[in-house]
Amino acid sequence: MDTVILSDWLAVRLATRRERGDAEPAYRQLLRLLQQAILTSQLPPGTKLPSSRTLASDLGIARNTVLHVYDQLTAEGYVLSTTGSGTYVADTRPDCRAVKVHKAAAAGGSVADAARPTDFMESEARDGADAARRTSDMAHPSRPTGMRELSARGGRLIREAGVSPKQWGAFMPGVPDVSEFPARTWSRLQAKMWKQTHPDLLTYAPGSGYRPLRRALSDYLRVARSVNCTPDQIIITTGIHQSIDLAVRLLTDVGDRAWVEDPCYWGVRSVLQSSGLALAPVPVDDEGLNPSESDLRAPPKLALVTPSHQYPLGMVMSLARRRTLLEYAKQHGVWIVEDDYDSEFRYGSRPLASLQGLDDAGRVIYVGSLGKMLFPGLRIGYMIAPEDLVDTFRTGVAELYREGQLMQQAVLTEFIMDGYLTSHVRRMRALYGERRQMLIDAITARFGDSLPVMGDEAGLHFVLGLPHQANDRAVAAAAHDAGVIVRPLAAYYSGEAAAQRGLLLGYACVPNEKIGPAFARLAQVIEQTSLQARRRSPHAA
Amino acid sequence: MDTVILSDWLAVRLATRRERGDAEPAYRQLLRLLQQAILTSQLPPGTKLPSSRTLASDLGIARNTVLHVYDQLTAEGYVLSTTGSGTYVADTRPDCRAVKVHKAAAAGGSVADAARPTDFMESEARDGADAARRTSDMAHPSRPTGMRELSARGGRLIREAGVSPKQWGAFMPGVPDVSEFPARTWSRLQAKMWKQTHPDLLTYAPGSGYRPLRRALSDYLRVARSVNCTPDQIIITTGIHQSIDLAVRLLTDVGDRAWVEDPCYWGVRSVLQSSGLALAPVPVDDEGLNPSESDLRAPPKLALVTPSHQYPLGMVMSLARRRTLLEYAKQHGVWIVEDDYDSEFRYGSRPLASLQGLDDAGRVIYVGSLGKMLFPGLRIGYMIAPEDLVDTFRTGVAELYREGQLMQQAVLTEFIMDGYLTSHVRRMRALYGERRQMLIDAITARFGDSLPVMGDEAGLHFVLGLPHQANDRAVAAAAHDAGVIVRPLAAYYSGEAAAQRGLLLGYACVPNEKIGPAFARLAQVIEQTSLQARRRSPHAA
């Protein structure tokens, strides 16, 4: 392309863009077109560009604009300018050695073809073909297919992902009623803290979080959860996921076995697997984790349990089982991660003391979060590290995640110290208890006691058992179409064989007046689905 | 221990605690003592506890307190109460099978010794011995030593950790001046957003962040960094660490090779290694990443680069090298993670277009953060995923990290839309440019041009070269004792052999008036250390 053709080519393209209503400034349009032409070798290395004055008059734009574009092209290495001799296209082709030759050419020498490593030869040939295909627009870049697969662990993570795109509505489990959160109080405390902010609170966190918050949390947890810890043992994280991830990366290696409860929370499975752990699902019964003789014969490196309220079934791990697990962990060097989620919301029953409080061998890492008590978007959680690992965990959290958010932690501390946390939790406990009862009443009114309710003593959800022949995944899908979110219990199991059939129903985030109508829709779905199932297998119980 | 002895034993311990000034309420003290006595078998299974009336009068406390303690012990499974027959210590020893037998005993039967799995026998014997040692206090729990080691990856992470406990002061690199952040403006926008908050903004993020923020960021990045993306391609993360972690977990498997620049940012090394990647350090020269023939023969799965401002040396990757890398990645299916940190702060030079903008094969994952532009504690970053991987990345971020913080993202969006981001960055660019010049002037005044300054064209730090015989680690340690933070350049290299000697000096967060005095202290340390080094090796140059 000589310089006259170049001017025409540019003029046509600029005009086309203007006609299409492209509001991009002339500067950026011209820059892009020239970059594109150079990258696709429509302007090959060594080509002399028209002078800025000529190009400006050819295109009918300000000379300053062209000068700016040339400057930018020079700064980015697309062209080389030599005083007096003009502006030349640089060789930016994928071969560093060739660049120097063309620098010489631009300075007045001849364009020599330098030898290239064979590795890059094939690609240059392809480059030419590509350029022809691409014409002048980058809008639809060609993409090689066939190497777009994720890695094995990435593929598994995505295939088995449990996260739901919706995080709100009847009967989304595990979500508190954030519309009840005292936003005005929070906002007031926030404004107060931002008035007196200190640089230290705006930069990275030093690894374990805002100290007054750690003090407040250790006081709270010692009384409410019988944990046995000093403020120093508390590490602030962004929640359960990060806490577990940290424990896994510090205490386990790729290929190590981890016990998880069967069923368990999907997030735990994803975090552990993507860190290279081999999951060993261990069954639960009405006393909690119930390892078989063969489970016991192969001690895991780590066991992840939810003793205060098994997720998702809701039973409480018995004291005997707790002591068994602790003793086993002590003997075999197993790390126990105690996920104490939801323990604040109990209806009637008293909570058992935490495993952490019973542990005399420093094998328990206790993890919890404030999201369900306040609002999930807050992303503040905590873990209690065994005393002799505190420094390690502090370093680990700073090194791996480089956390901050100290201002938010300071606001939270005020919120706790002023008593708003406990009064909010108390109010929510009453509200959720009421909603739980409304939902149970609706179930009983419709189904009598033919469908069992499990794990309703605590938390933000319970499990509604389904008849044996019912397919809970099908019910959940049909419910979704009817505008009701329920999670199939089977999805929480390691495999279909072990799976009980049921639905997770979250009631906490559903306004009282919506519980009845939403359940009516769900009930209809359940009835239709089981009717269909019964028709298909008329001899089933 | 019979019940009279028990009363005495409890009375003594309660009195001792009161004398020591233990302010814990009687209820909790009594509960703890009884739990402890049961756990250590000082009160063996089947023991009948005194009646609440008797114990209350023996201890001189309210009967209600004792009743509450017994209730709690019953709820927690430590004791079994049978109407009429009294309260018995339950068998909570580490053997689930034995529990049922003792339940029978408490109900009036005889205490039978059930058979136990051999696995637990030894531990029970030890339990008794332990109990004797422990007496009645849990203050100093005995901890088995010898199995406290971290995992191999955990140990390596902690041993090689680069994170500093201090995040502020002269000459901390990589930290902006947060005291200049317009906190009042931020606070005002925050208050405004909290007034009109919507439940959706308080719960979990749906996987890619607040949409208006993604739109604002894609507009910003298209203009400022020549990236080529739609708002949909933007995934909001908590920063560079999380962005890299996500890419690694989705696109690589354990054992895959990753190219990292040598030297590189410590955090990258830690994140990649703890996800099981094998690091292949690739040297850099003044055009950026410079793989050798043997590097090229073994294509990595992923390459992590800092083209706009090599970290920590500060050179810019040339356009030729950029195209070479992209072509190589396209041919060999390499994922490129482009870390475009610090690109907003340039003094004089214009930035090169991003690799992402040049990529026509969808191989580049672009990552950046707002921490250095605003304040690091904010923890909001972003990544640009290739178009066909957007859904995958969205699912991945929600599944692995369960993020939230949408309110903060909404505040940030207002901040950007109202123009505060660009005006703050412009102001900071001028301020940091001034500080950079002051520090360079101080260096020149003291050392002439004997110590080279590298990478001062952009960013929040530069590298001060040291004489070859100087030990930069020793200088940094001595500087630390003199109250000046500097990072030794050697610490950023994969090994001592490849390492250049120098000091990273961050100037952005140092108030103008402190630059001179702090550098004077540092200069003295440098002179003393090199003097000592010269004395040790008198024949060195």
PDB file of N, CA, C and O in Angstrom, chain A residues 2-25:
ATOM      1  N   ASP A   2       0.802   2.042  -1.061  1.00  0.00           N
ATOM      2  CA  ASP A   2       1.602   3.278  -0.987  1.00  0.00           C
ATOM      3  C   ASP A   2       0.821   4.355  -0.239  1.00  0.00           C
ATOM      4  O   ASP A   2      -0.316   4.162   0.178  1.00  0.00           O
ATOM      5  N   THR A   3       1.446   5.493  -0.057  1.00  0.00           N
ATOM      6  CA  THR A   3       0.856   6.463   0.861  1.00  0.00           C
ATOM      7  C   THR A   3      -0.436   7.071   0.337  1.00  0.00           C
ATOM      8  O   THR A   3      -1.317   7.437   1.104  1.00  0.00           O
ATOM      9  N   VAL A   4      -0.583   7.163  -0.985  1.00  0.00           N
ATOM     10  CA  VAL A   4      -1.836   7.703  -1.518  1.00  0.00           C
ATOM     11  C   VAL A   4      -2.974   6.722  -1.277  1.00  0.00           C
ATOM     12  O   VAL A   4      -4.044   7.080  -0.791  1.00  0.00           O
ATOM     13  N   ILE A   5      -2.698   5.457  -1.611  1.00  0.00           N
ATOM     14  CA  ILE A   5      -3.704   4.430  -1.348  1.00  0.00           C
ATOM     15  C   ILE A   5      -4.052   4.398   0.139  1.00  0.00           C
ATOM     16  O   ILE A   5      -5.204   4.273   0.522  1.00  0.00           O
ATOM     17  N   LEU A   6      -3.013   4.544   0.972  1.00  0.00           N
ATOM     18  CA  LEU A   6      -3.253   4.536   2.415  1.00  0.00           C
ATOM     19  C   LEU A   6      -4.232   5.632   2.806  1.00  0.00           C
ATOM     20  O   LEU A   6      -5.189   5.391   3.553  1.00  0.00           O
ATOM     21  N   SER A   7      -4.013   6.848   2.286  1.00  0.00           N
ATOM     22  CA  SER A   7      -4.912   7.953   2.617  1.00  0.00           C
ATOM     23  C   SER A   7      -6.344   7.631   2.208  1.00  0.00           C
ATOM     24  O   SER A   7      -7.288   7.800   2.985  1.00  0.00           O
ATOM     25  N   ASP A   8      -6.504   7.111   1.003  1.00  0.00           N
ATOM     26  CA  ASP A   8      -7.848   6.760   0.530  1.00  0.00           C
ATOM     27  C   ASP A   8      -8.481   5.703   1.422  1.00  0.00           C
ATOM     28  O   ASP A   8      -9.626   5.804   1.825  1.00  0.00           O
ATOM     29  N   TRP A   9      -7.680   4.671   1.691  1.00  0.00           N
ATOM     30  CA  TRP A   9      -8.157   3.547   2.500  1.00  0.00           C
ATOM     31  C   TRP A   9      -8.639   4.043   3.870  1.00  0.00           C
ATOM     32  O   TRP A   9      -9.709   3.705   4.344  1.00  0.00           O
ATOM     33  N   LEU A  10      -7.835   4.915   4.461  1.00  0.00           N
ATOM     34  CA  LEU A  10      -8.197   5.462   5.768  1.00  0.00           C
ATOM     35  C   LEU A  10      -9.445   6.327   5.664  1.00  0.00           C
ATOM     36  O   LEU A  10     -10.338   6.248   6.515  1.00  0.00           O
ATOM     37  N   ALA A  11      -9.506   7.147   4.597  1.00  0.00           N
ATOM     38  CA  ALA A  11     -10.635   8.057   4.437  1.00  0.00           C
ATOM     39  C   ALA A  11     -11.939   7.272   4.313  1.00  0.00           C
ATOM     40  O   ALA A  11     -12.946   7.591   4.961  1.00  0.00           O
ATOM     41  N   VAL A  12     -11.922   6.192   3.506  1.00  0.00           N
ATOM     42  CA  VAL A  12     -13.120   5.368   3.334  1.00  0.00           C
ATOM     43  C   VAL A  12     -13.558   4.784   4.673  1.00  0.00           C
ATOM     44  O   VAL A  12     -14.721   4.837   5.062  1.00  0.00           O
ATOM     45  N   ARG A  13     -12.599   4.222   5.387  1.00  0.00           N
ATOM     46  CA  ARG A  13     -12.956   3.586   6.649  1.00  0.00           C
ATOM     47  C   ARG A  13     -13.474   4.579   7.695  1.00  0.00           C
ATOM     48  O   ARG A  13     -14.410   4.295   8.429  1.00  0.00           O
ATOM     49  N   LEU A  14     -12.849   5.745   7.752  1.00  0.00           N
ATOM     50  CA  LEU A  14     -13.318   6.754   8.706  1.00  0.00           C
ATOM     51  C   LEU A  14     -14.742   7.183   8.355  1.00  0.00           C
ATOM     52  O   LEU A  14     -15.596   7.333   9.236  1.00  0.00           O
ATOM     53  N   ALA A  15     -14.984   7.350   7.043  1.00  0.00           N
ATOM     54  CA  ALA A  15     -16.317   7.776   6.599  1.00  0.00           C
ATOM     55  C   ALA A  15     -17.352   6.705   6.947  1.00  0.00           C
ATOM     56  O   ALA A  15     -18.432   6.998   7.475  1.00  0.00           O
ATOM     57  N   THR A  16     -17.007   5.430   6.673  1.00  0.00           N
ATOM     58  CA  THR A  16     -17.921   4.335   6.981  1.00  0.00           C
ATOM     59  C   THR A  16     -18.290   4.344   8.460  1.00  0.00           C
ATOM     60  O   THR A  16     -19.439   4.179   8.847  1.00  0.00           O
ATOM     61  N   ARG A  17     -17.294   4.539   9.276  1.00  0.00           N
ATOM     62  CA  ARG A  17     -17.554   4.526  10.707  1.00  0.00           C
ATOM     63  C   ARG A  17     -18.456   5.669  11.126  1.00  0.00           C
ATOM     64  O   ARG A  17     -19.316   5.518  11.974  1.00  0.00           O
ATOM     65  N   ARG A  18     -18.210   6.823  10.540  1.00  0.00           N
ATOM     66  CA  ARG A  18     -19.051   7.978  10.887  1.00  0.00           C
ATOM     67  C   ARG A  18     -20.490   7.699  10.490  1.00  0.00           C
ATOM     68  O   ARG A  18     -21.421   8.000  11.218  1.00  0.00           O
ATOM     69  N   GLU A  19     -20.660   7.079   9.286  1.00  0.00           N
ATOM     70  CA  GLU A  19     -22.022   6.784   8.821  1.00  0.00           C
ATOM     71  C   GLU A  19     -22.725   5.821   9.759  1.00  0.00           C
ATOM     72  O   GLU A  19     -23.910   5.916  10.015  1.00  0.00           O
ATOM     73  N   ARG A  20     -21.970   4.846  10.258  1.00  0.00           N
ATOM     74  CA  ARG A  20     -22.564   3.873  11.190  1.00  0.00           C
ATOM     75  C   ARG A  20     -22.880   4.500  12.550  1.00  0.00           C
ATOM     76  O   ARG A  20     -23.326   3.830  13.465  1.00  0.00           O
ATOM     77  N   GLY A  21     -22.582   5.792  12.674  1.00  0.00           N
ATOM     78  CA  GLY A  21     -22.893   6.468  13.930  1.00  0.00           C
ATOM     79  C   GLY A  21     -21.852   6.219  15.003  1.00  0.00           C
ATOM     80  O   GLY A  21     -22.111   6.388  16.193  1.00  0.00           O
ATOM     81  N   ASP A  22     -20.659   5.804  14.584  1.00  0.00           N
ATOM     82  CA  ASP A  22     -19.596   5.561  15.557  1.00  0.00           C
ATOM     83  C   ASP A  22     -19.151   6.890  16.152  1.00  0.00           C
ATOM     84  O   ASP A  22     -18.669   7.774  15.458  1.00  0.00           O
ATOM     85  N   ALA A  23     -19.364   7.048  17.446  1.00  0.00           N
ATOM     86  CA  ALA A  23     -19.092   8.340  18.078  1.00  0.00           C
ATOM     87  C   ALA A  23     -17.665   8.435  18.595  1.00  0.00           C
ATOM     88  O   ALA A  23     -17.287   9.412  19.233  1.00  0.00           O
ATOM     89  N   GLU A  24     -16.859   7.437  18.305  1.00  0.00           N
ATOM     90  CA  GLU A  24     -15.483   7.449  18.797  1.00  0.00           C
ATOM     91  C   GLU A  24     -14.755   8.645  18.203  1.00  0.00           C
ATOM     92  O   GLU A  24     -14.927   8.966  17.030  1.00  0.00           O
ATOM     93  N   PRO A  25     -13.945   9.338  18.987  1.00  0.00           N
ATOM     94  CA  PRO A  25     -13.226  10.499  18.452  1.00  0.00           C
ATOM     95  C   PRO A  25     -12.296  10.082  17.303  1.00  0.00           C
ATOM     96  O   PRO A  25     -11.793   8.956  17.274  1.00  0.00           O
TER      97      PRO A  25
END
